[in-house]
mmCIF file of C-alpha atoms in Angstrom:
data_model
loop_
_atom_site.group_PDB
_atom_site.id
_atom_site.type_symbol
_atom_site.label_atom_id
_atom_site.label_comp_id
_atom_site.label_asym_id
_atom_site.label_seq_id
_atom_site.Cartn_x
_atom_site.Cartn_y
_atom_site.Cartn_z
ATOM 1 C CA MET A 25 4.453 -70.242 -47.637
ATOM 2 C CA ILE A 26 1.572 -68.305 -49.100
ATOM 3 C CA ARG A 27 -0.522 -69.180 -46.083
ATOM 4 C CA TRP A 28 2.204 -67.958 -43.694
ATOM 5 C CA GLY A 29 2.575 -64.782 -45.696
ATOM 6 C CA MET A 30 -1.117 -64.130 -45.510
ATOM 7 C CA LEU A 31 -1.091 -64.745 -41.765
ATOM 8 C CA VAL A 32 1.811 -62.332 -41.279
ATOM 9 C CA ALA A 33 0.106 -59.705 -43.417
ATOM 10 C CA ALA A 34 -3.121 -60.139 -41.506
ATOM 11 C CA ALA A 35 -1.286 -59.839 -38.179
ATOM 12 C CA ALA A 36 0.497 -56.695 -39.333
ATOM 13 C CA TYR A 37 -2.758 -55.226 -40.541
ATOM 14 C CA ILE A 38 -4.464 -55.943 -37.212
ATOM 15 C CA ALA A 39 -1.452 -54.551 -35.322
ATOM 16 C CA SER A 40 -1.771 -51.320 -37.246
ATOM 17 C CA GLY A 41 -4.922 -50.720 -35.202
ATOM 18 C CA PHE A 42 -2.738 -49.857 -32.208
ATOM 19 C CA TYR A 43 -2.167 -46.141 -31.687
ATOM 20 C CA VAL A 44 -0.568 -43.961 -29.027
ATOM 21 C CA VAL A 45 -2.070 -40.787 -27.598
ATOM 22 C CA GLY A 46 0.450 -38.313 -26.188
ATOM 23 C CA SER A 47 0.271 -36.843 -22.699
ATOM 24 C CA ASP A 48 -0.713 -33.460 -24.122
ATOM 25 C CA GLU A 49 -3.290 -34.866 -26.542
ATOM 26 C CA LYS A 50 -6.861 -36.034 -26.714
ATOM 27 C CA ALA A 51 -8.013 -38.555 -29.326
ATOM 28 C CA ILE A 52 -11.403 -38.960 -31.009
ATOM 29 C CA VAL A 53 -12.158 -42.269 -32.739
ATOM 30 C CA ARG A 54 -14.438 -42.335 -35.791
ATOM 31 C CA ARG A 55 -15.672 -45.635 -37.192
ATOM 32 C CA PHE A 56 -17.196 -45.525 -40.643
ATOM 33 C CA GLY A 57 -17.454 -41.739 -40.238
ATOM 34 C CA GLY A 58 -19.340 -41.791 -36.933
ATOM 35 C CA ILE A 59 -17.760 -40.931 -33.575
ATOM 36 C CA VAL A 60 -17.581 -43.990 -31.361
ATOM 37 C CA ARG A 61 -15.032 -42.877 -28.759
ATOM 38 C CA GLY A 62 -14.359 -39.253 -27.833
ATOM 39 C CA GLU A 63 -11.727 -37.479 -25.734
ATOM 40 C CA LEU A 64 -9.493 -40.474 -25.146
ATOM 41 C CA GLY A 65 -6.615 -39.782 -22.762
ATOM 42 C CA SER A 66 -2.926 -40.533 -23.183
ATOM 43 C CA GLY A 67 -1.621 -44.069 -23.556
ATOM 44 C CA LEU A 68 -1.730 -47.049 -25.909
ATOM 45 C CA HIS A 69 -5.074 -47.884 -27.518
ATOM 46 C CA TRP A 70 -6.373 -50.273 -30.176
ATOM 47 C CA ASP A 71 -9.241 -50.191 -32.589
ATOM 48 C CA LEU A 72 -9.974 -51.435 -36.055
ATOM 49 C CA PRO A 73 -7.333 -50.444 -38.596
ATOM 50 C CA GLN A 74 -7.889 -47.936 -41.355
ATOM 51 C CA PRO A 75 -9.978 -47.396 -43.397
ATOM 52 C CA PHE A 76 -12.593 -48.664 -40.969
ATOM 53 C CA VAL A 77 -11.431 -46.398 -38.136
ATOM 54 C CA VAL A 78 -9.873 -42.930 -38.190
ATOM 55 C CA VAL A 79 -8.209 -41.498 -35.082
ATOM 56 C CA ASP A 80 -8.083 -37.703 -34.789
ATOM 57 C CA ARG A 81 -5.634 -36.279 -32.260
ATOM 58 C CA VAL A 82 -5.693 -32.714 -30.932
ATOM 59 C CA ASN A 83 -3.184 -30.982 -28.663
ATOM 60 C CA VAL A 84 -5.042 -29.635 -25.625
ATOM 61 C CA THR A 85 -2.093 -27.785 -24.066
ATOM 62 C CA ALA A 86 -0.911 -25.720 -27.039
ATOM 63 C CA LEU A 87 -1.786 -22.031 -26.980
ATOM 64 C CA HIS A 88 -3.329 -20.853 -30.250
ATOM 65 C CA THR A 89 -3.304 -17.192 -31.322
ATOM 66 C CA LEU A 90 -5.763 -15.547 -33.687
ATOM 67 C CA SER A 91 -5.330 -11.915 -34.785
ATOM 68 C CA VAL A 92 -7.761 -9.390 -36.213
ATOM 69 C CA GLY A 93 -7.094 -5.948 -37.651
ATOM 70 C CA ALA A 94 -4.070 -4.517 -39.409
ATOM 71 C CA ALA A 95 -1.457 -2.173 -38.030
ATOM 72 C CA LEU A 96 -1.085 1.243 -39.643
ATOM 73 C CA THR A 97 2.263 0.206 -41.079
ATOM 74 C CA THR A 98 0.844 -2.797 -42.913
ATOM 75 C CA SER A 99 1.293 -2.368 -46.643
ATOM 76 C CA ALA A 100 -1.673 -2.920 -48.899
ATOM 77 C CA THR A 101 -1.795 -6.121 -50.905
ATOM 78 C CA LEU A 102 -4.042 -7.302 -53.689
ATOM 79 C CA LEU A 103 -5.586 -10.064 -51.575
ATOM 80 C CA PRO A 104 -4.810 -9.304 -47.915
ATOM 81 C CA ASP A 105 -5.034 -11.987 -45.283
ATOM 82 C CA ALA A 106 -7.996 -11.828 -42.924
ATOM 83 C CA SER A 107 -5.732 -10.682 -40.079
ATOM 84 C CA ASP A 108 -4.439 -7.824 -42.297
ATOM 85 C CA ARG A 109 -7.858 -6.308 -42.962
ATOM 86 C CA PRO A 110 -8.367 -3.027 -41.116
ATOM 87 C CA LEU A 111 -10.634 -3.286 -38.087
ATOM 88 C CA LEU A 112 -12.385 0.039 -37.597
ATOM 89 C CA ALA A 113 -14.653 0.750 -34.629
ATOM 90 C CA LEU A 114 -16.778 3.771 -33.776
ATOM 91 C CA THR A 115 -16.519 5.027 -30.192
ATOM 92 C CA GLY A 116 -19.485 6.209 -28.162
ATOM 93 C CA ASP A 117 -18.593 9.835 -28.921
ATOM 94 C CA GLU A 118 -18.466 9.079 -32.675
ATOM 95 C CA ASN A 119 -14.724 8.875 -33.292
ATOM 96 C CA ILE A 120 -13.305 6.200 -35.589
ATOM 97 C CA LEU A 121 -10.376 4.175 -34.270
ATOM 98 C CA ARG A 122 -8.327 1.436 -35.861
ATOM 99 C CA PHE A 123 -7.602 -1.698 -33.822
ATOM 100 C CA ARG A 124 -5.420 -4.760 -33.873
ATOM 101 C CA ALA A 125 -6.243 -7.450 -31.340
ATOM 102 C CA ASN A 126 -5.137 -10.987 -30.502
ATOM 103 C CA LEU A 127 -7.193 -13.863 -29.164
ATOM 104 C CA GLN A 128 -5.341 -16.669 -27.390
ATOM 105 C CA TYR A 129 -7.096 -19.944 -26.662
ATOM 106 C CA ARG A 130 -6.600 -23.648 -25.974
ATOM 107 C CA VAL A 131 -8.651 -26.645 -27.023
ATOM 108 C CA ASP A 132 -10.973 -27.741 -24.223
ATOM 109 C CA SER A 133 -10.017 -31.274 -23.259
ATOM 110 C CA GLU A 134 -13.623 -32.046 -22.302
ATOM 111 C CA THR A 135 -15.168 -30.813 -25.551
ATOM 112 C CA ALA A 136 -12.451 -31.523 -28.117
ATOM 113 C CA THR A 137 -15.100 -33.192 -30.299
ATOM 114 C CA ASP A 138 -16.874 -29.854 -30.727
ATOM 115 C CA TYR A 139 -13.589 -28.213 -31.690
ATOM 116 C CA LEU A 140 -12.910 -30.788 -34.421
ATOM 117 C CA PHE A 141 -16.315 -31.427 -35.924
ATOM 118 C CA ARG A 142 -19.051 -29.032 -34.822
ATOM 119 C CA HIS A 143 -17.804 -25.957 -36.730
ATOM 120 C CA GLN A 144 -16.488 -26.222 -40.236
ATOM 121 C CA HIS A 145 -14.783 -22.790 -40.300
ATOM 122 C CA LEU A 146 -13.921 -22.241 -36.654
ATOM 123 C CA SER A 147 -11.167 -19.673 -37.227
ATOM 124 C CA GLU A 148 -13.416 -17.438 -39.296
ATOM 125 C CA GLU A 149 -16.229 -17.715 -36.765
ATOM 126 C CA LEU A 150 -13.842 -16.841 -33.935
ATOM 127 C CA ARG A 151 -12.472 -13.889 -35.882
ATOM 128 C CA SER A 152 -15.967 -12.573 -36.612
ATOM 129 C CA LEU A 153 -16.980 -13.035 -32.972
ATOM 130 C CA LEU A 154 -13.903 -11.151 -31.741
ATOM 131 C CA GLU A 155 -14.472 -8.281 -34.176
ATOM 132 C CA ALA A 156 -18.156 -7.944 -33.261
ATOM 133 C CA THR A 157 -17.441 -8.077 -29.518
ATOM 134 C CA LEU A 158 -14.676 -5.463 -29.795
ATOM 135 C CA ILE A 159 -16.833 -3.115 -31.907
ATOM 136 C CA GLU A 160 -19.668 -3.420 -29.391
ATOM 137 C CA ALA A 161 -17.384 -2.726 -26.414
ATOM 138 C CA VAL A 162 -15.739 0.290 -28.076
ATOM 139 C CA ALA A 163 -19.164 1.736 -28.948
ATOM 140 C CA GLN A 164 -19.854 1.926 -25.213
ATOM 141 C CA SER A 165 -16.639 3.881 -24.498
ATOM 142 C CA GLY A 166 -15.325 7.348 -25.295
ATOM 143 C CA VAL A 167 -12.267 8.005 -27.419
ATOM 144 C CA ASP A 168 -10.353 9.543 -24.493
ATOM 145 C CA PHE A 169 -10.986 6.472 -22.374
ATOM 146 C CA VAL A 170 -9.862 4.082 -25.120
ATOM 147 C CA LEU A 171 -6.705 6.013 -25.995
ATOM 148 C CA SER A 172 -5.608 6.664 -22.407
ATOM 149 C CA ALA A 173 -6.450 4.208 -19.638
ATOM 150 C CA GLY A 174 -9.078 2.048 -21.316
ATOM 151 C CA ILE A 175 -6.949 -0.700 -22.878
ATOM 152 C CA GLY A 176 -6.660 -2.741 -19.677
ATOM 153 C CA PRO A 177 -10.392 -2.633 -18.821
ATOM 154 C CA LEU A 178 -11.289 -3.349 -22.451
ATOM 155 C CA ASN A 179 -9.005 -6.388 -22.506
ATOM 156 C CA SER A 180 -10.672 -7.755 -19.373
ATOM 157 C CA LEU A 181 -14.148 -7.060 -20.749
ATOM 158 C CA LEU A 182 -13.408 -8.697 -24.111
ATOM 159 C CA THR A 183 -11.863 -11.747 -22.435
ATOM 160 C CA ALA A 184 -14.920 -12.278 -20.223
ATOM 161 C CA ARG A 185 -17.376 -11.867 -23.110
ATOM 162 C CA LEU A 186 -15.422 -14.162 -25.442
ATOM 163 C CA LYS A 187 -15.295 -16.879 -22.783
ATOM 164 C CA LYS A 188 -19.069 -16.797 -22.363
ATOM 165 C CA ALA A 189 -19.713 -16.684 -26.115
ATOM 166 C CA ALA A 190 -17.324 -19.574 -26.868
ATOM 167 C CA ALA A 191 -19.064 -21.753 -24.273
ATOM 168 C CA ARG A 192 -22.520 -20.787 -25.533
ATOM 169 C CA LEU A 193 -21.653 -21.480 -29.182
ATOM 170 C CA GLU A 194 -19.909 -24.775 -28.295
ATOM 171 C CA PHE A 195 -16.609 -23.948 -29.965
ATOM 172 C CA GLY A 196 -14.795 -26.526 -27.856
ATOM 173 C CA ILE A 197 -12.135 -24.051 -26.726
ATOM 174 C CA GLU A 198 -11.044 -22.288 -23.560
ATOM 175 C CA VAL A 199 -10.363 -18.577 -24.119
ATOM 176 C CA ASP A 200 -7.146 -17.624 -22.349
ATOM 177 C CA ARG A 201 -7.083 -13.869 -22.984
ATOM 178 C CA VAL A 202 -7.899 -11.116 -25.451
ATOM 179 C CA THR A 203 -5.252 -8.435 -25.939
ATOM 180 C CA ILE A 204 -5.625 -5.179 -27.845
ATOM 181 C CA GLU A 205 -2.207 -4.938 -29.458
ATOM 182 C CA ALA A 206 -2.609 -1.504 -31.043
ATOM 183 C CA VAL A 207 -5.195 1.252 -31.288
ATOM 184 C CA ASP A 208 -4.716 4.249 -33.571
ATOM 185 C CA PRO A 209 -6.797 6.819 -35.387
ATOM 186 C CA PRO A 210 -7.134 6.274 -39.152
ATOM 187 C CA ALA A 211 -4.165 7.577 -41.147
ATOM 188 C CA PRO A 212 -5.961 10.645 -42.672
ATOM 189 C CA VAL A 213 -6.729 12.095 -39.216
ATOM 190 C CA LEU A 214 -3.688 10.817 -37.338
ATOM 191 C CA ALA A 215 -1.965 14.233 -37.320
ATOM 192 C CA ASP A 216 -5.084 15.921 -35.910
ATOM 193 C CA PHE A 217 -5.373 13.298 -33.175
ATOM 194 C CA LEU A 218 -1.734 13.826 -32.245
ATOM 195 C CA ASP A 219 -2.250 17.596 -32.035
ATOM 196 C CA VAL A 220 -5.259 17.135 -29.781
ATOM 197 C CA ALA A 221 -3.399 14.605 -27.631
ATOM 198 C CA ASN A 222 -0.440 16.973 -27.260
ATOM 199 C CA ALA A 223 -2.721 19.864 -26.353
ATOM 200 C CA ARG A 224 -4.472 17.762 -23.735
ATOM 201 C CA SER A 225 -1.148 16.619 -22.339
ATOM 202 C CA GLU A 226 0.072 20.206 -22.052
ATOM 203 C CA ALA A 227 -3.210 21.258 -20.449
ATOM 204 C CA ALA A 228 -2.989 18.413 -17.947
ATOM 205 C CA GLN A 229 0.604 19.359 -17.146
ATOM 206 C CA ALA A 230 -0.349 23.023 -16.659
ATOM 207 C CA MET A 231 -3.237 22.025 -14.388
ATOM 208 C CA GLN A 232 -0.933 19.803 -12.361
ATOM 209 C CA LEU A 233 1.577 22.650 -11.967
ATOM 210 C CA ALA A 234 -1.228 24.994 -10.921
ATOM 211 C CA ARG A 235 -2.496 22.483 -8.362
ATOM 212 C CA THR A 236 1.016 22.013 -6.998
ATOM 213 C CA TYR A 237 1.544 25.786 -6.703
ATOM 214 C CA ALA A 238 -1.855 26.223 -5.045
ATOM 215 C CA GLU A 239 -1.077 23.453 -2.561
ATOM 216 C CA GLN A 240 2.298 25.030 -1.759
ATOM 217 C CA GLN A 241 0.721 28.449 -1.255
ATOM 218 C CA THR A 242 -2.032 26.981 0.899
ATOM 219 C CA THR A 243 0.499 25.118 3.017
ATOM 220 C CA ALA A 244 2.681 28.233 3.407
ATOM 221 C CA ALA A 245 -0.327 30.398 4.271
ATOM 222 C CA GLY A 246 -1.493 27.856 6.812
ATOM 223 C CA ALA A 247 1.968 27.756 8.405
ATOM 224 C CA ASN A 248 2.157 31.568 8.533
ATOM 225 C CA ALA A 249 -1.315 31.803 9.992
ATOM 226 C CA GLN A 250 -0.476 29.220 12.623
ATOM 227 C CA GLU A 251 2.717 31.082 13.489
ATOM 228 C CA THR A 252 0.828 34.387 13.775
ATOM 229 C CA ILE A 253 -1.844 32.785 15.947
ATOM 230 C CA SER A 254 0.789 31.214 18.201
ATOM 231 C CA ARG A 255 2.670 34.518 18.516
ATOM 232 C CA ALA A 256 -0.546 36.430 19.250
ATOM 233 C CA ARG A 257 -1.535 33.899 21.904
ATOM 234 C CA GLY A 258 1.906 34.188 23.488
ATOM 235 C CA GLU A 259 1.753 37.981 23.504
ATOM 236 C CA SER A 260 -1.773 37.961 24.876
ATOM 237 C CA ARG A 261 -0.689 35.641 27.694
ATOM 238 C CA SER A 262 2.258 37.919 28.462
ATOM 239 C CA VAL A 263 0.064 41.035 28.496
ATOM 240 C CA LEU A 264 -2.500 39.257 30.652
ATOM 241 C CA VAL A 265 0.148 38.127 33.142
ATOM 242 C CA ALA A 266 1.614 41.639 33.295
ATOM 243 C CA ALA A 267 -1.830 43.185 33.726
ATOM 244 C CA ARG A 268 -2.691 40.788 36.519
ATOM 245 C CA ALA A 269 0.628 41.520 38.220
ATOM 246 C CA SER A 270 0.050 45.305 37.961
ATOM 247 C CA ALA A 271 -3.468 44.901 39.294
ATOM 248 C CA ARG A 272 -2.207 42.824 42.172
ATOM 249 C CA ASN A 273 0.475 45.386 43.048
ATOM 250 C CA PHE A 274 -2.112 48.148 42.939
ATOM 251 C CA GLU A 275 -4.405 46.150 45.226
ATOM 252 C CA LEU A 276 -1.561 45.578 47.665
ATOM 253 C CA MET A 277 -0.721 49.287 47.644
ATOM 254 C CA VAL A 278 -4.369 50.228 48.238
ATOM 255 C CA ASP A 279 -4.549 47.746 51.131
ATOM 256 C CA GLU A 280 -1.386 49.195 52.621
ATOM 257 C CA PHE A 281 -2.674 52.772 52.394
ATOM 258 C CA GLN A 282 -6.015 51.751 53.834
ATOM 259 C CA LYS A 283 -4.247 50.192 56.830
ATOM 260 C CA LEU A 284 -2.191 53.349 57.348
ATOM 261 C CA ALA A 285 -5.310 55.484 57.100
ATOM 262 C CA ALA A 286 -7.103 53.242 59.591
ATOM 263 C CA GLN A 287 -4.173 53.526 62.029
ATOM 264 C CA GLY A 288 -4.213 57.327 61.727
ATOM 265 C CA ASP A 289 -0.576 57.561 60.609
ATOM 266 C CA ALA A 290 -1.479 59.793 57.637
ATOM 267 C CA ASN A 291 -4.482 61.553 56.176
ATOM 268 C CA HIS A 292 -5.889 60.890 52.734
ATOM 269 C CA GLU A 293 -3.976 63.754 51.105
ATOM 270 C CA GLU A 294 -0.631 62.451 52.352
ATOM 271 C CA LEU A 295 -1.514 58.915 51.280
ATOM 272 C CA ARG A 296 -2.446 60.168 47.826
ATOM 273 C CA GLU A 297 0.908 61.970 47.548
ATOM 274 C CA ARG A 298 2.735 58.832 48.622
ATOM 275 C CA ALA A 299 0.845 56.783 46.048
ATOM 276 C CA VAL A 300 1.662 59.249 43.266
ATOM 277 C CA ARG A 301 5.370 59.278 44.215
ATOM 278 C CA ARG A 302 5.464 55.524 44.358
ATOM 279 C CA LEU A 303 3.741 55.093 41.013
ATOM 280 C CA THR A 304 6.070 57.700 39.524
ATOM 281 C CA ARG A 305 9.124 55.787 40.764
ATOM 282 C CA GLU A 306 7.770 52.557 39.299
ATOM 283 C CA LEU A 307 7.091 54.339 36.016
ATOM 284 C CA HIS A 308 10.676 55.664 35.991
ATOM 285 C CA ARG A 309 12.000 52.196 36.658
ATOM 286 C CA ASP A 310 9.893 50.641 33.893
ATOM 287 C CA LEU A 311 10.982 53.331 31.432
ATOM 288 C CA MET A 312 14.632 52.919 32.343
ATOM 289 C CA THR A 313 14.355 49.130 32.038
ATOM 290 C CA ALA A 314 12.688 49.462 28.636
ATOM 291 C CA GLY A 315 15.531 51.740 27.445
ATOM 292 C CA VAL A 316 13.402 54.848 26.939
ATOM 293 C CA ARG A 317 15.669 57.895 26.783
ATOM 294 C CA THR A 318 13.127 60.738 26.375
ATOM 295 C CA TRP A 319 10.462 61.463 28.954
ATOM 296 C CA VAL A 320 7.847 64.227 29.024
ATOM 297 C CA ILE A 321 8.082 65.678 32.534
ATOM 298 C CA ASP A 322 5.102 68.031 32.547
ATOM 299 C CA SER A 323 2.624 68.209 29.727
ATOM 300 C CA GLU A 324 0.707 71.161 31.229
ATOM 301 C CA ARG A 325 3.645 73.558 30.934
ATOM 302 C CA PRO A 326 5.936 74.192 27.962
ATOM 303 C CA VAL A 327 7.400 70.815 27.061
ATOM 304 C CA ASP A 328 10.524 70.140 29.115
ATOM 305 C CA LEU A 329 12.545 67.082 28.042
ATOM 306 C CA GLN A 330 14.996 65.215 30.216
ATOM 307 C CA ILE A 331 17.401 62.639 28.813
ATOM 308 C CA LEU A 332 17.434 59.514 30.990
ATOM 309 C CA ARG A 333 20.440 57.256 30.839
ATOM 310 C CA PRO A 334 19.835 53.607 31.712
#
């Protein structure tokens, strides 16, 4: 019986060497403290039982979040957490801003060994790296850029730099993204920053209104000018057509009188009288058509007015 009990105990002890690695995990096997098998995939595996072998499992699909900086509303504590310490950065134009940022990352399935064993205080190293990278990036930017449209570009820049740094330092992680959660001036100067921001907003609004008004006036002036040009061109064409018609009629009349003179039907004095009478009749007709009611008959004598009825 004792022998059978020992055999059963030995079998159970050997069977305890079996272990299962989940589909979202990687396993690293350490034998007597040294790594003998790294980054094992999912499935059933066996190795020597404890204490000879230790199996470390790490989830390679979980998204980890690390935060730096404290929000302005965070109350002071005697021993604040690292993520509650204020993160202050000096902009390129020498303005102090207060930041809170998040780093999201996953364990690299190919270098999970580095994640587990290469760095003893990985979270603190990551936090220090994020703070230093953010301070460096902000120092290359102006306060207006950071507070207005700079958050998106800064997030992209920080993400790219953290990815390169994590690979270079062999952290065994894949940086997913860096997000600046909040950026504010320090509390003592917050009111002044708000006043400046409001003044700039009002100035920008006034400039936009001025630009809109100027564009409207320019458009209206252009339309009026185009209308005036079109009207002037139309009038000039009308005057030109009328002038050409008058010139043509005069030429025809001269030709007619020249023919009559050549035929001997009338002398030059008679032809001149005919021409004057004809031109006078045409002038009367034009004046009557235009609705003119007062006509100066003879300007050499005392003015004599005649009322013409159309």
